[in-house]
Backbone as numpy.savetxt, mean C-alpha at the origin, in Angstrom:
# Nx Ny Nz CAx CAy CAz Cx Cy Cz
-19.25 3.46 7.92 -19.59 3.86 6.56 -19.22 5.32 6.31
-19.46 6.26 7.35 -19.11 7.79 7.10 -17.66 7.75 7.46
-16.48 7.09 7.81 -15.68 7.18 7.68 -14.92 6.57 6.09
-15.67 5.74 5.38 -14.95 5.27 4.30 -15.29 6.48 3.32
-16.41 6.88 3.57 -16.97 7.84 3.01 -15.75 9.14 2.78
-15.81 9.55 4.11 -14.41 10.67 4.07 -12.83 10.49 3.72
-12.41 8.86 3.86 -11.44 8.50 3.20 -11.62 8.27 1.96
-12.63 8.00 1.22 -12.40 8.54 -0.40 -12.61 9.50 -0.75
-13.28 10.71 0.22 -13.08 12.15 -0.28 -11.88 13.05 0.09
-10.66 12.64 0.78 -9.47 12.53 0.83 -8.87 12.32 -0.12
-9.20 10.67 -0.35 -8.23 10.32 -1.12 -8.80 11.09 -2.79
-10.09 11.63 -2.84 -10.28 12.42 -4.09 -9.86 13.96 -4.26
-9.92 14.72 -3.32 -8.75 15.54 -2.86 -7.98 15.52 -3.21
-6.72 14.54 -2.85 -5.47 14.24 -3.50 -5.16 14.15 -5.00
-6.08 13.41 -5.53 -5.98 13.38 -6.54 -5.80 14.64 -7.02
-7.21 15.78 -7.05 -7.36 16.48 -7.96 -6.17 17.73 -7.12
-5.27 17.63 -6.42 -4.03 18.29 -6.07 -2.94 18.19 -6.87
-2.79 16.80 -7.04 -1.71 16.39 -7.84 -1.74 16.08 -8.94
-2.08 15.67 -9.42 -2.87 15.05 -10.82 -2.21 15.96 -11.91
-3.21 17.32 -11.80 -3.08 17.76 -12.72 -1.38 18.52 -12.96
-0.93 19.07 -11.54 0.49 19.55 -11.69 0.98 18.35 -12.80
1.15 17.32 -11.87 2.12 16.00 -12.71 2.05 16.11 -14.17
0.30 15.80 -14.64 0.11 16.02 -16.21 0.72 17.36 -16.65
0.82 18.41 -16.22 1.52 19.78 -16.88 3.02 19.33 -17.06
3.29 18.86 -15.83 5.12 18.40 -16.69 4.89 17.38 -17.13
4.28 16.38 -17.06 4.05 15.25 -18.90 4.88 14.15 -17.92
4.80 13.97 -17.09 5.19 12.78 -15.59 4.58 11.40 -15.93
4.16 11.10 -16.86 3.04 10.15 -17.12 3.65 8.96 -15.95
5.33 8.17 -15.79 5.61 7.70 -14.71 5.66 7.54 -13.41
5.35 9.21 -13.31 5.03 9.61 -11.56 3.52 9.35 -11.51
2.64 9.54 -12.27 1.36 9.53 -12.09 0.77 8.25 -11.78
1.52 7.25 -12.48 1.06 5.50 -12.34 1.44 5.13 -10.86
2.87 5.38 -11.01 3.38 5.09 -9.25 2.55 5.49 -8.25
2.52 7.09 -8.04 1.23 7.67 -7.40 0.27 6.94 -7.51
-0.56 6.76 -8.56 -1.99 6.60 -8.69 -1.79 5.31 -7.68
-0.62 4.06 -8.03 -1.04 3.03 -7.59 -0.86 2.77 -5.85
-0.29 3.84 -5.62 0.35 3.99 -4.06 -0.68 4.38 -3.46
-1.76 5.70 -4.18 -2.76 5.82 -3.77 -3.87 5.10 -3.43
-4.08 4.26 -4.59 -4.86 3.33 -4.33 -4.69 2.18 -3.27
-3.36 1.81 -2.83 -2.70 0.52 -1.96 -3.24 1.12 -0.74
-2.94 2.73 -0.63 -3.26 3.46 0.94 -4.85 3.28 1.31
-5.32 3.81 0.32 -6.85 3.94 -0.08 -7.73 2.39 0.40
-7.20 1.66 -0.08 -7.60 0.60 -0.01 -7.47 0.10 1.44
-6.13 0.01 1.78 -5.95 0.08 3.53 -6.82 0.40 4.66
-6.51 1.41 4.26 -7.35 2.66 5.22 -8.66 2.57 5.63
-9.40 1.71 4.10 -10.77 1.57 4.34 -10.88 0.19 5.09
-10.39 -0.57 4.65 -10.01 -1.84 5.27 -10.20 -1.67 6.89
-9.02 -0.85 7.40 -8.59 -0.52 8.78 -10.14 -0.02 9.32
-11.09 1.06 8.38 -12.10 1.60 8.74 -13.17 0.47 9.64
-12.88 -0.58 8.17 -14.04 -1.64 8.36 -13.88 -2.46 9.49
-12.66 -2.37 9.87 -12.33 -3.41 11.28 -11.69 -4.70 10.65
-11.40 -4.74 9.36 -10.73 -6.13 8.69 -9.46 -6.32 8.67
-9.40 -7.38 9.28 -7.98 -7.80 9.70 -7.04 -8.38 8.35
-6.28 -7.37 8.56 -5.07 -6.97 7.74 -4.23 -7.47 8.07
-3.41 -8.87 7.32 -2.24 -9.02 7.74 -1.05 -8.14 7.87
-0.34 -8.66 8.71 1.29 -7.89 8.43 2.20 -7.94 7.70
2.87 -6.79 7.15 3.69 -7.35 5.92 5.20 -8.64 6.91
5.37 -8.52 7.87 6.22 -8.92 8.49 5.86 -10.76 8.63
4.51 -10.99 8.63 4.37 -12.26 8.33 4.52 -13.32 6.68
4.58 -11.98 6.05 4.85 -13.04 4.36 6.44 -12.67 4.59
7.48 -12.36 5.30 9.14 -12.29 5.55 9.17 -13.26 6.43
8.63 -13.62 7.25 9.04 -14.95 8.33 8.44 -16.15 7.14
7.04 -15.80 6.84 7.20 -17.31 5.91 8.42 -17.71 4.70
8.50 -16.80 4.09 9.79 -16.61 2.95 11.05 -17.11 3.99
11.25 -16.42 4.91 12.69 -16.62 5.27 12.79 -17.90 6.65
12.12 -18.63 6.96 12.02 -19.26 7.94 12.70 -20.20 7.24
12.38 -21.08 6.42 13.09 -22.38 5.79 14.78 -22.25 5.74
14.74 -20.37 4.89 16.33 -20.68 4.27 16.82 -20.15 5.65
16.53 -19.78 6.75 16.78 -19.35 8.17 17.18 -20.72 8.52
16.46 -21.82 8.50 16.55 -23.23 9.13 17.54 -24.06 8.21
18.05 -23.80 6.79 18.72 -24.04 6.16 19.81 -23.97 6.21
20.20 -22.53 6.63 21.76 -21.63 6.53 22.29 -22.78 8.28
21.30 -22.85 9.17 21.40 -23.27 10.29 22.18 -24.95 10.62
21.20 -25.41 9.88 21.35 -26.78 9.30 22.90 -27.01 8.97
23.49 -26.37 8.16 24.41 -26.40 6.85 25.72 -26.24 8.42
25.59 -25.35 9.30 26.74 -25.02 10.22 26.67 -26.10 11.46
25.59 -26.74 11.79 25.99 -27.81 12.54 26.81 -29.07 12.40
């Protein structure tokens, strides 16, 4: 719990680092990207804190590509 704790006072940190530069040059596009990258990490992190098992991004690429893998295969025999 005191670690999720300090990863959102990090990740509130950050914010108030960047935030406001971005809004002075009028970035409104950098700020969404950011915000939402922040949040994807944010979200992680706490995840990782909690001990919750996080898939790999490497398992939704073997499911996607396994068929047309067995396909392309298929097609040359």
């Amino acid at each position: 719990m005191v670690i999720t704790l300090f990863i959102l006072i990090i990740s509130i940190v950050i914010v108030y680092a960047f935030i406001p530069k971005l809004q002075k040059n009028n970035e409104t596009k950098t700020i969404v990207i950011f915000s939402i990258f922040l949040l994807i990490g944010t979200a992680l992190n706490i995840g990782i804190a909690l001990h919750l098992k996080i898939p790999s991004p490497i398992d939704l690429i073997t499911f996607i590509f396994t068929p047309i893998r067995e396909f392309i295969i298929s097609l040359s025999k």
